């Protein structure tokens, strides 16, 4: 049942999926992610950005760099050829500063419109097995620990409940002139993610962060994903 | 077969003692003086002893007993337990309650593993070790080594308690006994080398004497237990409610902050999620667990969340509304046509919307009018009745009117407190007739919430 992307990483003795692999794995399970492609050099980056369509995000892809944003490895709102080239230069500069890091390439990803940021994740616990977590991003998760959890597999009903259970739920239903968000699309991601985790038990932990919930009817997208695998 | 654990006809007590105050003595006294089945005391030190005005024959070993035995209670030093289990196995006893302590909890993991292996080899099911075992109020099968004058024994009734902690279980029993809460069965499973809370839940689910199962848990022990709990409890809750209190809500040992999710994986959130998923009703304290259980055992399941509040104290009415709304229940207004009707029948200064304040000048009849007018309508799903009996116009008849309102098939809870004999008697009449009484509006509101929550659980599963 293990997906080939996970199997390949394990065969290569890697305990972490690359950015493009992580997104491809989500896609394989029908979880929406903005269009993306991995570019090996600057020329390819330009070509892929044209294909995907501006604006795009340009992200560093290096197995040694865990927190891309922290090192400045994520450049958002890149909207023409010149900016793609500048982003590529910037990323090469970053790599020079981290001597142990190798650059695999850059990820070109279609920009998603602004929305409410969510976190969906999983962690493996000895007693509970795989547990799925849901929370609103930023302070709601980090400061208020306002999250809900369920054990895998979850039903659609469970997914609705876990979304409604967080105190910050009101932010998704429309608040102070902000439009209601596409909660049904988030439910869909949760249920599909549960299946992904269930069918790939080698996943030790994962974060889909952020997941952007757009306005009602416009869907939700996973912008970034990290998967840590259990080595056999 | 596990039912023999709490409903044995015949019991051997290994480690029975004549030494007053010892564990083996207290259990022997429980069994000899109150248990409705047959007791075989085992201790090679004694032949025949006169105790509690009877002659009691002791056996040298289980193997010497010349009759079938349903359960063996072991209260001997830990190192002797494997051998005794072996004898029980040879004798064909199906279940053993190992009261003895000094196993893994004291660092003797090997002894515990050995005990487990012997039990497995002989196919004997084990409760414990390191537990107080079982209390059955229906048959007075009672393995609790705490003397009855220190730890009260509750009367038979529709509640069952499964407890991971023995001391907590004994304290709950004592408390329940004083409040005459019908706690028919209690099992404490201690170190859980074999019989788990899940099996006990299943056994109580199949037991017609039990209407509500309460569970006091600190944490699971074995890999995969959460899934088994989920699978099993999902099948139980459509039949009867399970109320749980999970103690120890703080975060478990620090985990390395690897990812957002892993950092967030404090164990309590996992338990909370599991309980929601399984359809368990979660309490935030032992007291709340029993407040809820009492309502769930006796009251019907509401169709919705709209609560009628009737009170003779404006202040209590407001508190009730606050508490109900904070829990997500609704306190809708009384439709105008009915409010006008009430206005004609109640005192001129009574409040006739919701909460309905019949005021401190109310009589029993005023409550009756409100209940009979509003409860049969489709506007309310349940009622919270505040009866501060200290006002002069109220009498015992009020209890009758409230009990009579059960005919509308909607949940009713009462808020009442005070120390006078009249107040106490009033409460007793209500509770004897299945109307739960609480001393504060918050506690009554939480009980109604539990009923509503259970209705939701049943709808879902």
XYZ file of C-alpha atoms in Angstrom:
693
model
C 0.000 0.000 0.000
C 2.969 2.238 0.574
C 3.135 4.851 -2.160
C 6.101 4.690 -4.536
C 7.272 8.165 -3.461
C 7.602 6.990 0.147
C 9.081 3.654 -0.888
C 11.679 5.397 -3.054
C 12.799 7.700 -0.232
C 13.124 4.733 2.113
C 15.066 2.767 -0.491
C 17.466 5.693 -0.751
C 17.740 5.744 3.058
C 16.224 9.212 3.301
C 13.985 9.857 6.301
C 12.569 13.053 4.819
C 10.677 13.669 1.608
C 11.898 16.425 -0.681
C 9.551 19.400 -1.157
C 8.469 18.289 -4.616
C 8.001 14.694 -3.420
C 5.877 15.823 -0.493
C 3.625 17.847 -2.772
C 3.454 15.038 -5.317
C 2.435 12.600 -2.594
C -0.407 14.890 -1.562
C -1.474 15.240 -5.169
C -1.501 11.475 -5.564
C -4.101 11.333 -2.814
C -6.225 14.024 -4.411
C -5.211 16.714 -1.940
C -5.143 20.081 -3.713
C -1.789 21.845 -3.946
C -0.964 24.800 -6.162
C 0.762 23.804 -9.430
C 4.458 23.245 -8.875
C 7.628 21.967 -10.534
C 11.238 21.424 -9.545
C 13.832 23.428 -11.497
C 17.455 22.307 -11.512
C 18.882 25.631 -12.745
C 17.979 29.240 -13.443
C 17.006 28.661 -17.096
C 14.685 25.829 -16.157
C 13.223 27.975 -13.378
C 12.288 30.675 -15.867
C 10.787 28.150 -18.272
C 8.716 26.451 -15.567
C 7.528 29.753 -14.123
C 6.252 30.764 -17.568
C 4.470 27.421 -17.887
C 2.877 27.586 -14.458
C 1.965 31.235 -14.847
C 2.850 34.228 -12.675
C 2.819 35.060 -9.840
C 4.818 32.165 -8.406
C 6.738 31.364 -5.245
C 10.379 30.302 -5.509
C 11.524 27.979 -2.727
C 14.882 26.494 -1.888
C 15.131 22.697 -2.158
C 17.937 21.286 -0.042
C 17.838 18.157 2.070
C 19.886 19.897 4.755
C 17.645 22.913 5.177
C 14.645 22.078 7.325
C 13.121 25.487 7.901
C 13.201 27.196 4.529
C 11.586 30.414 5.663
C 14.022 30.914 8.534
C 16.997 31.114 6.162
C 15.151 33.326 3.658
C 14.710 30.449 1.250
C 11.137 31.259 0.313
C 10.520 34.140 -2.078
C 6.862 34.950 -2.621
C 4.990 36.906 -5.278
C 7.568 36.469 -8.030
C 5.818 37.951 -11.068
C 8.185 38.057 -14.077
C 11.319 36.580 -15.620
C 13.649 39.137 -14.039
C 12.308 38.390 -10.564
C 12.700 34.629 -11.113
C 16.349 35.150 -11.994
C 16.847 37.408 -8.957
C 15.243 34.807 -6.713
C 17.559 32.117 -8.073
C 20.588 34.291 -7.361
C 19.349 34.997 -3.867
C 18.902 31.288 -3.176
C 22.450 30.544 -4.391
C 23.718 33.165 -1.946
C 21.871 31.436 0.910
C 23.387 28.094 0.026
C 26.875 29.636 0.156
C 26.212 30.701 3.749
C 25.264 27.202 4.852
C 28.427 25.263 4.072
C 27.007 21.798 4.645
C 23.909 22.343 2.501
C 23.613 21.074 -1.042
C 21.253 22.754 -3.481
C 18.997 20.298 -5.290
C 17.169 23.006 -7.121
C 14.337 25.447 -6.647
C 10.662 24.743 -6.373
C 8.467 26.926 -8.533
C 4.962 27.064 -7.144
C 1.875 28.941 -8.249
C 0.908 31.598 -5.682
C -2.345 30.990 -3.825
C -4.585 33.973 -3.068
C -4.679 35.131 0.539
C -6.828 33.073 2.859
C -6.997 31.721 6.396
C -3.911 29.698 7.284
C -4.406 26.279 8.831
C -2.170 23.487 10.036
C -2.930 19.832 9.474
C -0.483 17.281 10.747
C 0.095 13.812 11.973
C 2.337 12.211 14.539
C 2.846 8.576 15.435
C 2.314 7.669 19.084
C 3.088 4.240 20.528
C -0.297 3.920 22.225
C -2.539 5.881 19.915
C -0.977 4.979 16.606
C -1.202 7.778 14.065
C -2.976 10.856 15.368
C -4.233 13.639 13.104
C -4.026 17.218 14.267
C -5.948 20.248 13.091
C -5.461 23.861 14.098
C -5.508 27.386 12.782
C -2.011 28.562 12.026
C 0.157 31.055 13.820
C -0.680 32.076 17.377
C -3.743 29.831 17.596
C -1.585 26.755 17.379
C 1.663 28.014 18.840
C 0.490 30.200 21.712
C -3.011 29.015 22.524
C -2.407 25.350 21.664
C -5.881 25.507 20.217
C -5.831 22.234 18.306
C -7.958 19.137 17.970
C -6.808 15.570 17.470
C -8.319 12.306 16.306
C -6.864 8.904 15.726
C -6.458 7.550 12.189
C -8.599 6.685 10.305
C -11.120 9.497 10.619
C -14.538 9.730 9.030
C -15.975 12.794 7.360
C -18.070 13.358 10.490
C -14.924 13.213 12.658
C -13.296 15.798 10.388
C -16.221 18.206 10.757
C -16.116 17.745 14.513
C -12.416 18.358 14.799
C -12.700 21.582 12.824
C -15.656 22.810 14.890
C -13.909 21.844 18.108
C -11.128 24.433 17.961
C -11.981 27.675 19.703
C -10.838 29.708 16.709
C -13.483 28.011 14.539
C -15.414 31.300 14.274
C -12.640 32.679 12.098
C -13.623 30.111 9.485
C -17.331 30.867 9.614
C -17.001 34.541 8.774
C -16.205 37.189 11.296
C -16.105 41.002 11.224
C -16.603 41.314 7.514
C -14.288 38.434 6.698
C -16.033 35.955 4.409
C -16.792 32.380 5.493
C -14.165 29.874 4.396
C -14.484 26.669 2.421
C -14.694 24.352 5.424
C -16.004 21.480 3.299
C -12.773 21.622 1.285
C -10.763 21.402 4.517
C -12.847 18.413 5.619
C -12.013 16.798 2.307
C -8.274 17.367 2.868
C -8.463 15.922 6.388
C -10.203 12.756 5.240
C -7.827 12.254 2.310
C -4.833 12.953 4.514
C -6.089 10.344 6.975
C -6.134 7.813 4.140
C -2.659 8.866 3.040
C -1.315 8.313 6.548
C -3.144 5.033 6.989
C -1.783 3.650 3.721
C 1.753 4.864 4.422
C 2.404 3.754 7.992
C 6.111 4.578 7.582
C 5.226 8.236 8.105
C 6.530 9.228 11.499
C 5.275 12.779 11.463
C 4.042 15.295 8.952
C 2.970 18.911 8.774
C 0.845 20.422 6.067
C 1.607 24.014 6.919
C 0.155 26.248 5.809
C -3.046 24.956 4.361
C -4.825 27.961 2.870
C -8.603 27.992 3.222
C -10.132 30.251 0.579
C -13.630 31.686 0.535
C -16.572 29.307 0.530
C -16.741 27.441 -2.773
C -13.177 28.336 -3.756
C -11.401 25.445 -2.110
C -8.383 24.958 0.129
C -4.769 24.317 -0.825
C -1.747 22.813 0.873
C 1.118 25.193 0.175
C 3.896 23.467 2.065
C 4.341 19.982 3.443
C 6.971 18.134 5.433
C 7.100 14.386 5.864
C 9.429 12.558 8.235
C 9.642 8.821 7.707
C 10.528 6.005 10.009
C 13.629 4.242 8.797
C 13.190 0.470 8.660
C -16.600 -15.862 31.307
C -15.309 -12.518 32.478
C -18.718 -12.034 34.147
C -17.531 -14.562 36.768
C -15.167 -11.823 37.798
C -17.910 -9.715 39.335
C -20.702 -12.283 39.610
C -19.136 -15.427 41.061
C -21.259 -17.991 42.919
C -18.271 -19.420 44.773
C -14.988 -17.796 45.733
C -11.693 -18.976 47.163
C -9.779 -16.389 49.162
C -6.082 -17.248 49.250
C -4.371 -15.363 52.044
C -7.471 -15.276 54.229
C -6.371 -14.192 57.669
C -7.642 -14.091 61.229
C -5.393 -11.171 62.055
C -7.669 -8.220 62.611
C -7.033 -5.275 60.346
C -4.981 -7.237 57.829
C -5.929 -7.289 54.159
C -6.783 -10.984 54.316
C -8.975 -10.366 57.340
C -11.016 -7.495 55.924
C -11.737 -9.334 52.674
C -12.640 -12.472 54.596
C -15.039 -10.485 56.762
C -16.644 -8.912 53.680
C -17.156 -12.290 52.079
C -18.171 -14.304 55.116
C -20.567 -11.800 56.624
C -22.173 -10.265 53.529
C -21.481 -12.129 50.272
C -24.446 -14.145 48.994
C -22.283 -16.927 47.488
C -20.015 -19.643 48.907
C -16.601 -18.731 50.351
C -13.550 -20.979 50.720
C -10.824 -19.382 52.835
C -7.343 -20.674 51.989
C -4.394 -20.407 54.385
C -2.265 -23.366 55.458
C -1.807 -21.799 58.907
C -5.372 -22.466 60.058
C -7.766 -25.442 60.230
C -10.981 -24.161 61.694
C -11.502 -20.799 63.309
C -14.395 -19.151 65.082
C -15.014 -15.647 63.732
C -18.056 -13.326 63.601
C -19.997 -15.952 65.522
C -19.469 -18.763 63.025
C -17.130 -21.674 62.552
C -15.019 -21.164 59.475
C -13.153 -23.999 57.789
C -9.824 -23.097 56.162
C -8.190 -25.006 53.295
C -4.464 -25.671 52.885
C -4.553 -24.903 49.176
C -7.013 -24.286 46.352
C -6.456 -27.845 45.184
C -7.895 -29.146 48.424
C -11.296 -27.554 47.803
C -13.705 -30.233 46.675
C -16.130 -28.099 44.658
C -16.071 -25.939 41.559
C -14.805 -22.392 42.127
C -15.841 -19.432 39.987
C -13.178 -16.980 41.128
C -10.117 -16.826 43.301
C -9.055 -13.757 45.245
C -5.324 -13.682 45.967
C -4.092 -11.555 48.851
C -0.690 -13.056 49.588
C 2.848 -11.664 49.264
C 3.709 -10.970 45.623
C 6.375 -13.703 45.165
C 3.821 -16.428 46.015
C 1.300 -15.291 43.391
C 2.583 -17.262 40.354
C 2.418 -20.532 42.265
C -1.088 -19.815 43.535
C -2.211 -18.909 40.019
C -0.801 -22.187 38.812
C -2.868 -24.073 41.400
C -5.944 -22.075 40.471
C -5.286 -22.971 36.848
C -4.959 -26.656 37.665
C -8.187 -26.476 39.628
C -9.891 -24.921 36.601
C -10.778 -21.570 38.157
C -11.592 -19.185 35.290
C -10.705 -15.844 36.912
C -8.335 -14.529 39.553
C -8.371 -11.200 41.337
C -4.837 -10.422 42.439
C -5.016 -7.910 45.260
C -1.353 -8.372 46.169
C 1.011 -5.543 45.376
C 4.779 -5.511 44.875
C 4.905 -6.102 41.122
C 5.938 -3.719 38.342
C 4.723 -0.741 40.381
C 7.485 -1.586 42.875
C 10.072 -2.303 40.202
C 9.491 -6.064 40.094
C 8.835 -6.257 36.384
C 10.145 -9.802 36.123
C 7.738 -11.096 38.733
C 4.895 -9.390 36.895
C 5.937 -10.937 33.578
C 6.227 -14.331 35.196
C 2.752 -13.971 36.693
C 1.416 -13.011 33.292
C 3.051 -16.037 31.690
C 1.621 -18.466 34.257
C -1.864 -17.020 33.799
C -1.559 -17.391 30.060
C -0.280 -20.931 30.300
C -3.229 -22.037 32.418
C -5.783 -19.943 30.609
C -6.801 -18.144 33.759
C -7.944 -14.540 33.382
C -6.382 -12.093 35.828
C -7.587 -8.807 37.264
C -4.747 -6.707 38.704
C -2.328 -7.217 40.349
C -2.071 -4.318 42.741
C -5.801 -3.630 42.789
C -8.702 -3.507 45.202
C -10.660 -5.676 42.833
C -14.402 -5.843 42.684
C -17.460 -4.550 44.479
C -20.861 -5.929 43.531
C -23.681 -4.264 45.474
C -26.240 -6.770 44.158
C -24.556 -9.849 45.647
C -22.188 -8.130 48.085
C -19.232 -9.770 46.403
C -16.638 -7.400 47.813
C -12.851 -7.826 47.605
C -12.050 -4.377 48.940
C -9.608 -4.551 51.784
C -10.704 -1.222 53.244
C -13.036 -1.814 56.201
C -16.668 -0.852 55.564
C -16.659 1.576 58.497
C -13.933 3.572 56.701
C -14.900 3.163 53.083
C -18.675 3.086 52.694
C -20.327 0.640 50.315
C -22.944 2.215 48.033
C -26.361 0.650 47.511
C -27.208 -1.341 44.386
C -28.187 0.783 41.422
C -27.782 1.451 37.723
C -24.270 2.943 37.702
C -21.033 1.036 37.220
C -17.526 2.334 37.825
C -14.349 1.112 36.172
C -11.335 2.679 37.824
C -7.647 2.543 37.148
C -6.940 3.750 40.680
C -7.987 1.724 43.704
C -7.831 4.554 46.189
C -9.897 6.813 43.953
C -12.439 4.034 43.478
C -12.749 3.507 47.233
C -13.163 7.229 47.815
C -15.853 7.423 45.127
C -17.677 4.484 46.694
C -17.545 6.095 50.108
C -18.885 9.332 48.669
C -21.588 7.545 46.654
C -22.652 5.579 49.725
C -23.174 8.752 51.731
C -25.298 10.244 48.941
C -27.146 6.975 48.368
C -26.034 6.921 44.738
C -26.807 3.491 43.329
C -23.396 2.247 42.252
C -24.085 -1.389 41.543
C -20.712 -2.539 40.266
C -17.151 -1.311 40.690
C -13.990 -2.814 39.258
C -10.453 -1.556 39.790
C -7.924 -3.106 37.437
C -4.595 -1.961 38.895
C -1.524 -2.992 36.896
C -3.658 -4.520 34.124
C -1.512 -7.505 33.207
C -4.489 -9.142 31.537
C -8.053 -7.844 31.898
C -8.357 -4.329 30.464
C -10.821 -1.510 30.831
C -12.088 -2.280 27.335
C -13.125 -5.797 28.320
C -14.740 -4.479 31.475
C -16.645 -1.891 29.461
C -17.901 -4.637 27.178
C -18.963 -6.776 30.121
C -20.892 -3.922 31.717
C -22.434 -3.042 28.385
C -23.890 -6.549 28.291
C -25.128 -6.366 31.904
C -28.808 -5.400 32.143
C -28.463 -4.126 35.696
C -26.215 -1.332 34.490
C -27.579 1.741 32.722
C -24.559 4.051 32.738
C -20.858 3.147 32.818
C -18.407 5.559 34.391
C -14.682 5.269 33.785
C -11.859 6.821 35.745
C -8.670 6.577 33.747
C -5.171 7.972 34.063
C -3.716 6.595 30.874
C -3.442 3.608 28.592
C -0.474 1.334 28.922
C -0.069 -0.808 25.817
C 0.454 -0.032 22.121
C -2.751 -0.196 20.141
C -5.013 0.250 23.158
C -6.497 3.481 21.874
C -7.751 1.819 18.696
C -9.253 -1.087 20.610
C -10.980 1.355 22.941
C -12.356 3.302 19.993
C -13.624 0.246 18.180
C -15.243 -1.267 21.229
C -16.762 1.824 22.807
C -18.320 2.903 19.510
C -20.381 -0.265 19.695
C -21.299 0.268 23.343
C -22.479 3.875 23.362
C -25.564 3.373 21.211
C -26.719 0.964 23.930
C -25.689 2.858 27.043
C -23.757 6.010 27.848
C -20.120 5.881 28.898
C -18.928 8.823 31.004
C -15.207 9.225 31.473
C -12.946 11.324 33.607
C -9.328 11.339 32.478
C -7.013 12.461 35.244
C -3.586 13.890 34.547
C -4.302 16.399 31.832
C -0.902 18.024 31.820
C 1.483 17.466 28.993
C 3.467 14.262 29.031
C 7.237 14.181 29.143
C 8.816 16.869 27.057
C 9.158 15.891 23.460
C 11.718 17.282 21.135
C 10.207 20.096 19.144
C 10.602 18.573 15.723
C 7.528 19.826 13.974
C 4.414 21.746 14.853
C 2.415 18.597 15.152
C 4.880 16.675 17.261
C 5.230 19.623 19.609
C 1.479 19.779 19.928
C 1.107 16.123 20.755
C 0.507 16.563 24.452
C -1.193 13.356 25.396
C -4.355 14.864 26.861
C -5.416 16.255 23.475
C -5.138 12.756 22.093
C -7.376 11.330 24.801
C -9.865 14.125 24.301
C -9.915 13.447 20.561
C -10.307 9.734 21.124
C -13.228 10.261 23.524
C -14.982 12.514 21.023
C -14.407 10.005 18.272
C -15.715 7.127 20.375
C -18.838 9.003 21.517
C -17.831 9.049 25.160
C -19.125 11.838 27.404
C -16.183 13.494 29.072
C -16.317 14.944 32.582
C -13.792 17.350 34.038
C -13.891 15.886 37.551
C -15.080 12.825 39.416
C -17.988 14.776 40.877
C -19.080 15.957 37.456
C -18.834 12.413 36.168
C -21.419 11.308 38.715
C -23.575 14.408 38.290
C -23.873 13.438 34.642
C -24.216 9.721 35.277
C -27.107 10.319 37.656
C -29.058 12.220 35.016
C -28.171 9.750 32.257
C -29.336 6.814 34.361
C -32.785 8.158 35.138
C -33.756 10.765 32.596
C -35.017 10.407 29.034
C -32.951 11.593 26.083
C -33.974 15.061 24.839
C -34.959 15.737 21.247
C -33.158 19.067 21.127
C -31.284 21.645 23.169
C -33.994 24.110 24.244
C -34.286 24.386 28.004
C -37.170 25.734 30.064
C -35.982 27.371 33.277
C -38.483 27.731 36.123
C -37.331 29.391 39.310
C -38.545 31.046 42.475
C -35.359 33.121 42.621
C -34.511 35.606 39.897
C -30.820 35.368 40.739
C -30.762 31.611 40.415
C -32.631 31.902 37.128
C -29.975 34.189 35.688
C -27.188 31.889 36.836
C -28.968 28.932 35.262
C -29.273 30.759 31.933
C -25.596 31.729 32.029
C -24.556 28.168 32.709
C -26.832 26.658 30.066
C -25.785 29.091 27.365
C -22.098 28.666 28.155
C -22.552 24.974 27.426
C -24.203 25.643 24.078
C -27.765 24.925 25.234
C -30.579 27.332 24.393
C -33.025 29.130 26.637
C -35.637 30.363 24.139
C -38.376 32.860 24.953
C -41.869 31.651 25.682
C -44.152 32.464 22.707
C -46.282 35.511 23.432
C -49.649 33.782 23.335
C -48.572 31.282 25.975
C -46.841 33.989 28.022
C -50.128 35.889 28.164
C -51.918 32.787 29.340
C -49.325 32.303 32.092
C -49.631 35.930 33.091
C -53.285 35.370 33.961
C -52.527 32.386 36.164
C -49.319 33.371 37.940
C -48.668 36.241 40.344
C -48.855 39.693 38.754
C -45.154 40.311 39.295
C -43.999 36.929 38.006
C -41.712 36.884 34.947
C -43.352 34.839 32.207
C -40.718 34.685 29.502
C -37.825 32.265 29.983
C -36.516 31.976 32.689
C -39.906 31.920 34.326
C -39.665 33.456 37.751
C -42.624 32.408 39.859
C -41.027 34.544 42.634
C -40.477 34.018 46.320
C -44.204 34.344 46.893
C -44.910 31.305 44.745
C -46.971 28.309 45.743
C -46.576 24.717 44.572
C -49.429 25.259 42.116
C -47.544 27.983 40.290
C -44.809 25.511 39.370
C -47.455 23.011 38.336
C -49.100 25.555 36.044
C -45.805 26.399 34.361
C -44.730 22.786 33.890
C -48.142 21.626 32.675
C -48.482 24.560 30.289
C -45.017 24.540 28.734
C -43.531 21.060 28.915
C -46.138 19.468 26.624
C -45.491 22.086 23.924
C -43.011 21.667 21.096
C -41.098 24.770 22.249
C -38.989 23.060 24.930
C -36.928 19.896 25.041
C -36.039 19.776 28.745
C -36.458 21.682 31.995
C -34.266 23.012 34.755
C -36.383 23.702 37.848
C -34.987 25.815 40.671
C -36.841 25.184 43.910
C -35.423 27.153 46.779
C -37.680 25.622 49.400
C -36.870 28.251 52.001
C -39.797 30.416 50.835
C -43.005 29.968 52.842
C -45.427 29.025 50.055
C -43.725 25.797 48.988
C -44.469 22.362 50.432
C -43.725 18.735 49.764
C -46.516 18.733 47.174
C -44.121 20.471 44.811
C -42.060 17.294 44.595
C -45.185 15.447 43.517
C -45.920 17.975 40.775
C -42.376 17.738 39.468
C -42.429 13.946 39.537
C -45.774 14.055 37.778
C -44.207 16.063 34.945
C -42.173 13.014 33.979
C -45.224 12.046 31.935
C -44.208 14.584 29.287
C -41.186 12.441 28.494
C -38.695 15.307 28.708
C -35.623 15.502 30.938
C -36.077 17.307 34.243
C -33.431 18.340 36.731
C -33.859 20.295 39.943
C -31.632 22.829 41.681
C -32.143 22.838 45.387
C -30.004 23.350 48.395
C -30.184 23.930 52.082
C -29.802 22.029 55.298
C -33.262 21.944 56.836
C -35.084 18.678 57.258
C -37.821 19.850 54.903
C -35.288 20.551 52.149
C -33.558 17.222 52.671
C -36.811 15.303 52.581
C -37.891 17.138 49.444
C -34.649 16.157 47.730
C -34.961 12.543 48.811
C -38.474 12.236 47.386
C -37.335 13.671 44.056
C -34.242 11.511 43.804
C -36.086 8.365 44.875
C -38.361 9.042 41.923
C -35.584 9.497 39.423
C -35.366 13.300 39.352
C -31.741 14.314 39.879
C -31.192 17.205 42.280
C -28.108 19.446 42.234
C -26.999 22.137 44.660
C -25.994 24.671 41.987
C -27.382 25.787 38.601
C -23.996 25.046 36.969
C -24.068 21.415 38.018
C -27.680 20.995 36.910
C -26.879 22.640 33.573
C -23.947 20.287 33.020
C -26.213 17.318 33.698
C -28.660 18.537 31.038
C -25.735 19.091 28.705
C -24.707 15.450 29.209
C -28.195 14.325 28.219
C -28.081 16.504 25.133
C -24.575 15.321 24.292
C -25.684 11.700 24.583
C -28.622 12.401 22.295
C -26.119 13.772 19.756
C -23.857 10.751 20.159
C -26.776 8.406 19.540
C -27.800 10.355 16.488
C -24.303 10.185 15.084
C -23.427 6.545 15.708
